Short mmCIF file of N, CA, C and O and ligand atoms in Angstrom, two decimals:
data_model
loop_
_atom_site.label_atom_id
_atom_site.label_comp_id
_atom_site.label_asym_id
_atom_site.label_seq_id
_atom_site.Cartn_x
_atom_site.Cartn_y
_atom_site.Cartn_z
N MET A 12 -35.71 21.35 3.23
CA MET A 12 -35.08 20.16 3.47
C MET A 12 -34.11 20.14 4.71
O MET A 12 -33.30 21.18 4.63
N ALA A 13 -34.11 19.19 5.64
CA ALA A 13 -33.36 19.29 6.81
C ALA A 13 -31.84 19.52 6.56
O ALA A 13 -31.11 20.18 7.21
N ASN A 14 -31.44 18.65 5.55
CA ASN A 14 -29.94 18.54 5.48
C ASN A 14 -29.34 19.39 4.25
O ASN A 14 -28.21 19.26 3.91
N THR A 15 -30.21 20.48 3.86
CA THR A 15 -29.76 21.24 2.88
C THR A 15 -28.38 22.03 3.14
O THR A 15 -28.32 22.58 4.23
N HIS A 16 -27.48 21.76 2.23
CA HIS A 16 -26.15 22.54 2.53
C HIS A 16 -25.83 23.52 1.47
O HIS A 16 -24.73 24.12 1.48
N SER A 17 -26.78 23.71 0.56
CA SER A 17 -26.45 24.73 -0.57
C SER A 17 -27.85 25.43 -0.68
O SER A 17 -29.04 24.88 -0.65
N THR A 18 -27.59 26.80 -0.88
CA THR A 18 -28.92 27.60 -1.10
C THR A 18 -29.36 27.47 -2.51
O THR A 18 -30.36 28.01 -2.97
N GLY A 19 -28.48 26.83 -3.54
CA GLY A 19 -28.65 27.00 -4.79
C GLY A 19 -28.09 28.18 -5.53
O GLY A 19 -27.98 28.23 -6.66
N ASP A 20 -27.67 29.02 -4.63
CA ASP A 20 -26.80 30.31 -5.19
C ASP A 20 -25.42 29.79 -5.23
O ASP A 20 -25.09 28.72 -4.91
N THR A 21 -24.58 30.67 -5.60
CA THR A 21 -23.13 30.38 -5.81
C THR A 21 -22.54 30.19 -4.39
O THR A 21 -21.56 29.38 -4.16
N ALA A 22 -22.89 31.06 -3.26
CA ALA A 22 -22.17 30.98 -2.16
C ALA A 22 -22.69 29.72 -1.22
O ALA A 22 -23.94 29.48 -1.12
N LEU A 23 -21.83 28.94 -0.73
CA LEU A 23 -22.02 27.86 0.17
C LEU A 23 -21.72 28.14 1.60
O LEU A 23 -20.59 28.48 1.85
N LYS A 24 -22.57 27.92 2.57
CA LYS A 24 -22.24 27.99 3.93
C LYS A 24 -21.54 26.56 4.40
O LYS A 24 -21.67 25.55 3.67
N PRO A 25 -20.89 26.57 5.37
CA PRO A 25 -20.12 25.30 5.79
C PRO A 25 -21.21 24.26 5.94
O PRO A 25 -22.28 24.43 6.53
N SER A 26 -20.96 23.12 5.40
CA SER A 26 -21.90 22.01 5.31
C SER A 26 -22.25 21.53 6.67
O SER A 26 -21.51 21.12 7.45
N ALA A 27 -23.66 21.42 6.94
CA ALA A 27 -24.19 20.60 8.05
C ALA A 27 -24.32 19.31 7.89
O ALA A 27 -24.72 18.56 8.70
N VAL A 28 -24.10 18.85 6.62
CA VAL A 28 -24.25 17.33 6.26
C VAL A 28 -23.12 16.52 6.74
O VAL A 28 -21.94 16.72 6.33
N LYS A 29 -23.30 15.59 7.56
CA LYS A 29 -22.18 14.75 8.10
C LYS A 29 -22.53 13.31 7.70
O LYS A 29 -23.42 12.70 8.29
N PRO A 30 -21.98 12.83 6.59
CA PRO A 30 -22.39 11.49 6.14
C PRO A 30 -21.95 10.46 7.33
O PRO A 30 -20.87 10.53 7.77
N LYS A 31 -22.96 9.52 7.57
CA LYS A 31 -22.78 8.60 8.74
C LYS A 31 -22.60 7.26 8.18
O LYS A 31 -23.35 6.82 7.36
N LEU A 32 -21.42 6.56 8.54
CA LEU A 32 -21.15 5.23 8.10
C LEU A 32 -22.12 4.33 8.98
O LEU A 32 -22.46 4.63 10.00
N PRO A 33 -22.56 3.20 8.24
CA PRO A 33 -23.47 2.27 8.83
C PRO A 33 -22.71 1.62 10.17
O PRO A 33 -21.44 1.45 10.02
N ASP A 34 -23.47 1.21 11.03
CA ASP A 34 -23.04 0.41 12.18
C ASP A 34 -22.68 -0.92 11.52
O ASP A 34 -23.31 -1.32 10.60
N MET A 35 -21.54 -1.51 12.05
CA MET A 35 -20.93 -2.70 11.37
C MET A 35 -21.08 -3.88 12.29
O MET A 35 -21.04 -3.76 13.65
N PHE A 36 -21.19 -5.06 11.70
CA PHE A 36 -21.39 -6.35 12.42
C PHE A 36 -20.48 -7.38 11.95
O PHE A 36 -20.28 -7.49 10.69
N LYS A 37 -19.94 -8.19 12.91
CA LYS A 37 -19.06 -9.23 12.72
C LYS A 37 -19.93 -10.58 12.32
O LYS A 37 -20.94 -10.74 13.14
N VAL A 38 -19.49 -11.30 11.40
CA VAL A 38 -20.15 -12.77 11.27
C VAL A 38 -19.11 -13.66 11.69
O VAL A 38 -17.97 -13.70 11.34
N LEU A 39 -19.48 -14.48 12.73
CA LEU A 39 -18.58 -15.39 13.47
C LEU A 39 -19.07 -16.81 13.27
O LEU A 39 -20.28 -17.02 13.17
N LEU A 40 -18.15 -17.66 12.99
CA LEU A 40 -18.34 -19.14 12.99
C LEU A 40 -18.04 -19.76 14.31
O LEU A 40 -17.10 -19.28 15.06
N LEU A 41 -18.74 -20.67 14.73
CA LEU A 41 -18.39 -21.35 16.09
C LEU A 41 -17.92 -22.73 15.78
O LEU A 41 -18.35 -23.35 14.87
N ASN A 42 -17.00 -23.20 16.70
CA ASN A 42 -16.54 -24.51 16.53
C ASN A 42 -17.54 -25.55 16.93
O ASN A 42 -18.55 -25.33 17.84
N ASP A 43 -17.38 -26.67 16.46
CA ASP A 43 -18.08 -27.94 16.90
C ASP A 43 -17.34 -29.08 16.61
O ASP A 43 -16.27 -29.02 15.93
N ASP A 44 -17.62 -30.42 17.18
CA ASP A 44 -16.77 -31.53 16.97
C ASP A 44 -17.05 -32.36 15.67
O ASP A 44 -16.39 -33.31 15.48
N TYR A 45 -18.10 -31.97 14.97
CA TYR A 45 -18.59 -32.83 13.85
C TYR A 45 -18.41 -32.23 12.39
O TYR A 45 -18.33 -33.12 11.48
N THR A 46 -18.54 -30.92 12.34
CA THR A 46 -18.49 -30.43 10.87
C THR A 46 -17.03 -30.61 10.29
O THR A 46 -16.21 -30.27 10.94
N PRO A 47 -16.98 -31.28 9.13
CA PRO A 47 -15.64 -31.46 8.57
C PRO A 47 -14.92 -30.14 8.15
O PRO A 47 -15.60 -29.18 7.75
N MET A 48 -13.55 -30.21 8.57
CA MET A 48 -12.87 -29.05 8.24
C MET A 48 -12.94 -28.48 6.72
O MET A 48 -13.06 -27.31 6.43
N GLU A 49 -12.93 -29.42 5.86
CA GLU A 49 -13.03 -29.08 4.37
C GLU A 49 -14.29 -28.36 4.16
O GLU A 49 -14.37 -27.39 3.31
N PHE A 50 -15.43 -28.74 4.69
CA PHE A 50 -16.73 -28.17 4.56
C PHE A 50 -16.65 -26.77 4.99
O PHE A 50 -17.19 -25.78 4.43
N VAL A 51 -16.07 -26.46 6.13
CA VAL A 51 -15.94 -25.29 6.83
C VAL A 51 -15.12 -24.26 5.78
O VAL A 51 -15.36 -23.11 5.51
N VAL A 52 -14.01 -24.78 5.26
CA VAL A 52 -13.06 -24.01 4.46
C VAL A 52 -13.91 -23.63 3.28
O VAL A 52 -13.83 -22.46 2.80
N GLU A 53 -14.55 -24.52 2.59
CA GLU A 53 -15.36 -24.24 1.35
C GLU A 53 -16.47 -23.27 1.66
O GLU A 53 -16.72 -22.40 0.78
N THR A 54 -17.05 -23.36 2.77
CA THR A 54 -18.17 -22.53 3.15
C THR A 54 -17.70 -21.04 3.39
O THR A 54 -18.30 -20.03 2.78
N ILE A 55 -16.54 -20.92 3.94
CA ILE A 55 -15.84 -19.60 4.16
C ILE A 55 -15.53 -19.00 2.71
O ILE A 55 -15.80 -17.74 2.53
N GLN A 56 -14.91 -19.74 1.90
CA GLN A 56 -14.55 -19.26 0.55
C GLN A 56 -15.86 -18.89 -0.20
O GLN A 56 -15.79 -17.79 -0.80
N ARG A 57 -16.86 -19.60 -0.24
CA ARG A 57 -18.11 -19.36 -0.93
C ARG A 57 -18.83 -18.13 -0.48
O ARG A 57 -19.28 -17.37 -1.32
N PHE A 58 -19.02 -17.94 0.85
CA PHE A 58 -19.98 -17.01 1.31
C PHE A 58 -19.13 -15.73 1.71
O PHE A 58 -19.87 -14.64 1.95
N PHE A 59 -17.83 -15.72 2.05
CA PHE A 59 -17.04 -14.64 2.43
C PHE A 59 -16.04 -14.06 1.45
O PHE A 59 -15.25 -13.42 1.85
N ASN A 60 -16.02 -14.76 0.27
CA ASN A 60 -15.18 -14.34 -0.81
C ASN A 60 -13.65 -14.31 -0.34
O ASN A 60 -13.03 -13.35 -0.59
N LYS A 61 -13.35 -15.42 0.35
CA LYS A 61 -11.90 -15.62 0.81
C LYS A 61 -11.15 -16.66 -0.14
O LYS A 61 -11.72 -17.46 -0.66
N SER A 62 -9.82 -16.45 -0.09
CA SER A 62 -8.98 -17.38 -0.78
C SER A 62 -9.08 -18.67 -0.01
O SER A 62 -9.41 -18.66 1.22
N ARG A 63 -8.64 -19.72 -0.67
CA ARG A 63 -8.39 -20.97 0.05
C ARG A 63 -7.61 -20.82 1.29
O ARG A 63 -7.80 -21.38 2.59
N GLU A 64 -6.40 -20.01 1.13
CA GLU A 64 -5.46 -19.94 2.28
C GLU A 64 -6.03 -19.08 3.47
O GLU A 64 -6.05 -19.44 4.65
N GLN A 65 -6.77 -17.93 3.04
CA GLN A 65 -7.41 -17.23 4.13
C GLN A 65 -8.57 -17.97 4.74
O GLN A 65 -8.75 -17.94 6.07
N ALA A 66 -9.37 -18.82 4.04
CA ALA A 66 -10.41 -19.57 4.59
C ALA A 66 -9.81 -20.56 5.45
O ALA A 66 -10.46 -20.89 6.64
N THR A 67 -8.72 -21.17 5.18
CA THR A 67 -8.05 -22.23 6.04
C THR A 67 -7.66 -21.55 7.35
O THR A 67 -7.73 -22.18 8.51
N GLN A 68 -7.13 -20.40 7.31
CA GLN A 68 -6.60 -19.74 8.40
C GLN A 68 -7.70 -19.51 9.42
O GLN A 68 -7.59 -19.64 10.67
N ILE A 69 -8.92 -18.94 8.85
CA ILE A 69 -10.05 -18.65 9.66
C ILE A 69 -10.60 -19.88 10.28
O ILE A 69 -10.92 -20.07 11.40
N MET A 70 -10.77 -21.06 9.42
CA MET A 70 -11.19 -22.31 9.98
C MET A 70 -10.36 -22.85 11.19
O MET A 70 -10.85 -23.31 12.17
N LEU A 71 -9.03 -22.76 10.94
CA LEU A 71 -8.11 -23.19 11.98
C LEU A 71 -8.21 -22.45 13.24
O LEU A 71 -8.11 -22.85 14.41
N LYS A 72 -8.50 -21.02 13.16
CA LYS A 72 -8.67 -20.24 14.24
C LYS A 72 -9.90 -20.65 15.04
O LYS A 72 -10.05 -20.70 16.28
N VAL A 73 -11.00 -20.96 14.36
CA VAL A 73 -12.18 -21.34 14.93
C VAL A 73 -12.04 -22.68 15.65
O VAL A 73 -12.52 -22.93 16.80
N HIS A 74 -11.34 -23.60 14.85
CA HIS A 74 -11.20 -24.86 15.52
C HIS A 74 -10.33 -24.81 16.76
O HIS A 74 -10.56 -25.62 17.74
N THR A 75 -9.31 -23.95 16.89
CA THR A 75 -8.44 -24.01 18.01
C THR A 75 -8.92 -22.94 19.08
O THR A 75 -8.69 -23.20 20.34
N GLU A 76 -9.73 -22.03 18.77
CA GLU A 76 -10.05 -20.98 19.74
C GLU A 76 -11.57 -20.88 20.06
O GLU A 76 -12.03 -20.20 20.91
N GLY A 77 -12.33 -21.69 19.26
CA GLY A 77 -13.71 -21.67 19.42
C GLY A 77 -14.66 -20.71 18.66
O GLY A 77 -15.84 -21.15 18.41
N MET A 78 -14.03 -19.80 18.26
CA MET A 78 -14.87 -18.97 17.25
C MET A 78 -13.83 -18.04 16.44
O MET A 78 -12.62 -17.92 16.82
N GLY A 79 -14.36 -17.55 15.33
CA GLY A 79 -13.49 -16.64 14.47
C GLY A 79 -14.38 -15.92 13.66
O GLY A 79 -15.50 -16.23 13.31
N VAL A 80 -13.78 -14.71 13.19
CA VAL A 80 -14.49 -13.76 12.40
C VAL A 80 -14.25 -13.97 10.97
O VAL A 80 -13.05 -14.17 10.45
N CYS A 81 -15.45 -14.16 10.17
CA CYS A 81 -15.32 -14.44 8.70
C CYS A 81 -15.31 -13.11 7.92
O CYS A 81 -14.97 -13.08 6.78
N GLY A 82 -15.90 -12.04 8.60
CA GLY A 82 -16.12 -10.76 7.79
C GLY A 82 -16.81 -9.80 8.67
O GLY A 82 -17.54 -10.21 9.71
N VAL A 83 -16.88 -8.53 8.20
CA VAL A 83 -17.47 -7.47 8.95
C VAL A 83 -18.29 -6.75 7.92
O VAL A 83 -17.69 -6.15 6.95
N TYR A 84 -19.69 -6.53 8.19
CA TYR A 84 -20.50 -5.86 7.13
C TYR A 84 -21.56 -5.06 7.85
O TYR A 84 -21.89 -5.19 9.17
N PRO A 85 -22.45 -4.26 7.13
CA PRO A 85 -23.53 -3.68 7.68
C PRO A 85 -24.54 -4.73 7.99
O PRO A 85 -24.44 -6.00 7.60
N GLN A 86 -25.41 -4.42 8.97
CA GLN A 86 -26.28 -5.42 9.49
C GLN A 86 -27.01 -6.34 8.64
O GLN A 86 -27.02 -7.52 8.67
N ASP A 87 -27.61 -5.68 7.56
CA ASP A 87 -28.43 -6.61 6.53
C ASP A 87 -27.54 -7.52 5.85
O ASP A 87 -28.02 -8.68 5.69
N ILE A 88 -26.44 -7.15 5.54
CA ILE A 88 -25.48 -8.07 4.70
C ILE A 88 -24.97 -9.13 5.67
O ILE A 88 -24.85 -10.35 5.29
N ALA A 89 -24.63 -8.80 6.84
CA ALA A 89 -24.13 -9.78 7.83
C ALA A 89 -25.16 -10.85 8.19
O ALA A 89 -24.90 -11.96 8.15
N GLU A 90 -26.46 -10.37 8.25
CA GLU A 90 -27.45 -11.41 8.61
C GLU A 90 -27.78 -12.24 7.42
O GLU A 90 -28.09 -13.38 7.61
N THR A 91 -27.65 -11.67 6.25
CA THR A 91 -27.96 -12.55 5.08
C THR A 91 -26.85 -13.60 5.05
O THR A 91 -27.09 -14.72 4.73
N LYS A 92 -25.53 -13.18 5.19
CA LYS A 92 -24.43 -14.19 5.10
C LYS A 92 -24.63 -15.25 6.10
O LYS A 92 -24.43 -16.41 5.90
N MET A 93 -25.12 -14.88 7.39
CA MET A 93 -25.20 -15.77 8.48
C MET A 93 -26.32 -16.77 8.10
O MET A 93 -26.06 -17.97 8.21
N ASN A 94 -27.34 -16.31 7.53
CA ASN A 94 -28.51 -17.21 7.13
C ASN A 94 -28.03 -18.14 5.89
O ASN A 94 -28.45 -19.30 5.87
N GLN A 95 -27.34 -17.59 4.95
CA GLN A 95 -26.89 -18.43 3.89
C GLN A 95 -25.95 -19.59 4.54
O GLN A 95 -26.09 -20.74 4.03
N VAL A 96 -25.03 -19.27 5.44
CA VAL A 96 -24.18 -20.31 5.97
C VAL A 96 -25.05 -21.34 6.73
O VAL A 96 -24.85 -22.60 6.61
N LEU A 97 -26.09 -20.75 7.45
CA LEU A 97 -26.91 -21.79 8.24
C LEU A 97 -27.66 -22.65 7.36
O LEU A 97 -27.77 -23.95 7.61
N ILE A 98 -28.24 -22.21 6.32
CA ILE A 98 -29.00 -22.90 5.36
C ILE A 98 -28.05 -24.06 4.70
O ILE A 98 -28.50 -25.11 4.65
N HIS A 99 -26.87 -23.52 4.16
CA HIS A 99 -26.01 -24.36 3.54
C HIS A 99 -25.67 -25.68 4.46
O HIS A 99 -25.46 -26.73 4.02
N ALA A 100 -25.30 -25.26 5.77
CA ALA A 100 -24.91 -26.32 6.69
C ALA A 100 -25.97 -27.30 6.92
O ALA A 100 -25.84 -28.55 7.06
N LYS A 101 -27.17 -26.74 7.20
CA LYS A 101 -28.51 -27.62 7.43
C LYS A 101 -28.69 -28.59 6.18
O LYS A 101 -28.94 -29.80 6.37
N GLU A 102 -28.55 -28.11 5.06
CA GLU A 102 -28.77 -29.00 3.78
C GLU A 102 -27.77 -30.11 3.77
O GLU A 102 -28.13 -31.20 3.30
N ALA A 103 -26.52 -29.72 4.29
CA ALA A 103 -25.51 -30.82 4.23
C ALA A 103 -25.55 -31.69 5.52
O ALA A 103 -24.71 -32.56 5.78
N GLN A 104 -26.52 -31.33 6.45
CA GLN A 104 -26.70 -32.05 7.81
C GLN A 104 -25.45 -31.94 8.59
O GLN A 104 -25.04 -32.90 9.34
N HIS A 105 -24.89 -30.73 8.60
CA HIS A 105 -23.72 -30.33 9.57
C HIS A 105 -24.21 -29.44 10.51
O HIS A 105 -25.08 -28.57 10.28
N PRO A 106 -23.71 -29.55 11.80
CA PRO A 106 -24.27 -28.67 12.95
C PRO A 106 -23.48 -27.42 13.05
O PRO A 106 -23.73 -26.72 14.01
N LEU A 107 -22.73 -26.88 12.04
CA LEU A 107 -22.07 -25.65 11.97
C LEU A 107 -22.92 -24.51 12.33
O LEU A 107 -24.04 -24.30 11.83
N GLN A 108 -22.51 -23.76 13.29
CA GLN A 108 -23.16 -22.60 13.76
C GLN A 108 -22.59 -21.25 13.37
O GLN A 108 -21.31 -21.23 13.34
N CYS A 109 -23.36 -20.24 13.14
CA CYS A 109 -22.92 -19.01 12.62
C CYS A 109 -23.72 -17.83 13.33
O CYS A 109 -24.95 -18.07 13.48
N VAL A 110 -23.08 -16.85 13.99
CA VAL A 110 -23.75 -15.80 14.51
C VAL A 110 -23.23 -14.38 14.09
O VAL A 110 -22.19 -14.35 13.58
N VAL A 111 -24.13 -13.41 14.38
CA VAL A 111 -23.73 -12.04 14.18
C VAL A 111 -23.66 -11.30 15.42
O VAL A 111 -24.41 -11.54 16.32
N GLU A 112 -22.62 -10.44 15.53
CA GLU A 112 -22.52 -9.56 16.67
C GLU A 112 -21.93 -8.08 16.34
O GLU A 112 -21.20 -8.07 15.27
N PRO A 113 -22.35 -7.19 17.09
CA PRO A 113 -21.90 -5.80 16.76
C PRO A 113 -20.31 -5.90 16.74
O PRO A 113 -19.73 -6.42 17.68
N ALA A 114 -19.73 -5.07 15.72
CA ALA A 114 -18.22 -5.07 15.63
C ALA A 114 -17.74 -4.05 16.61
O ALA A 114 -18.37 -3.21 17.08
N1 TYC B 215 -13.75 -28.85 14.97
C1 TYC B 215 -14.11 -29.52 13.56
C2 TYC B 215 -13.46 -30.78 13.44
O1 TYC B 215 -12.52 -31.04 14.07
C3 TYC B 215 -13.74 -28.44 12.44
C4 TYC B 215 -14.43 -27.13 12.54
C5 TYC B 215 -13.92 -25.94 12.33
C6 TYC B 215 -15.89 -27.21 12.75
C7 TYC B 215 -14.64 -24.71 12.41
C8 TYC B 215 -16.56 -25.96 12.87
O2 TYC B 215 -16.67 -23.61 12.69
C9 TYC B 215 -15.95 -24.81 12.53
N2 TYC B 215 -13.77 -31.41 12.26
#
């Protein structure tokens, strides 16, 4: 086995195993002129497990600066959350946009 770090005996050589953390990805919301602020706050709370206060701060950052980070996750989780937001917005007929980018 390539990463074996024990012979199975009592003596261990210095481990060659270096646990690698996953690459991380930001989930960003983009501002638009039409999606209601309340819908954005509820969306952030629901999909990013934020308090109402945290979600409001993120929404206001997006509103004033054009975009804001809702969370940072491994790629598969980030893309799942982005898709959940996009489906939720589409169902409500709001143009809210969400993207993923490397952290
Ligand atoms: N700009 C929107 C408004 O004034 C609110 C908004 C905030 C929309 C954040 C999208 O990601 C967004 N109703």
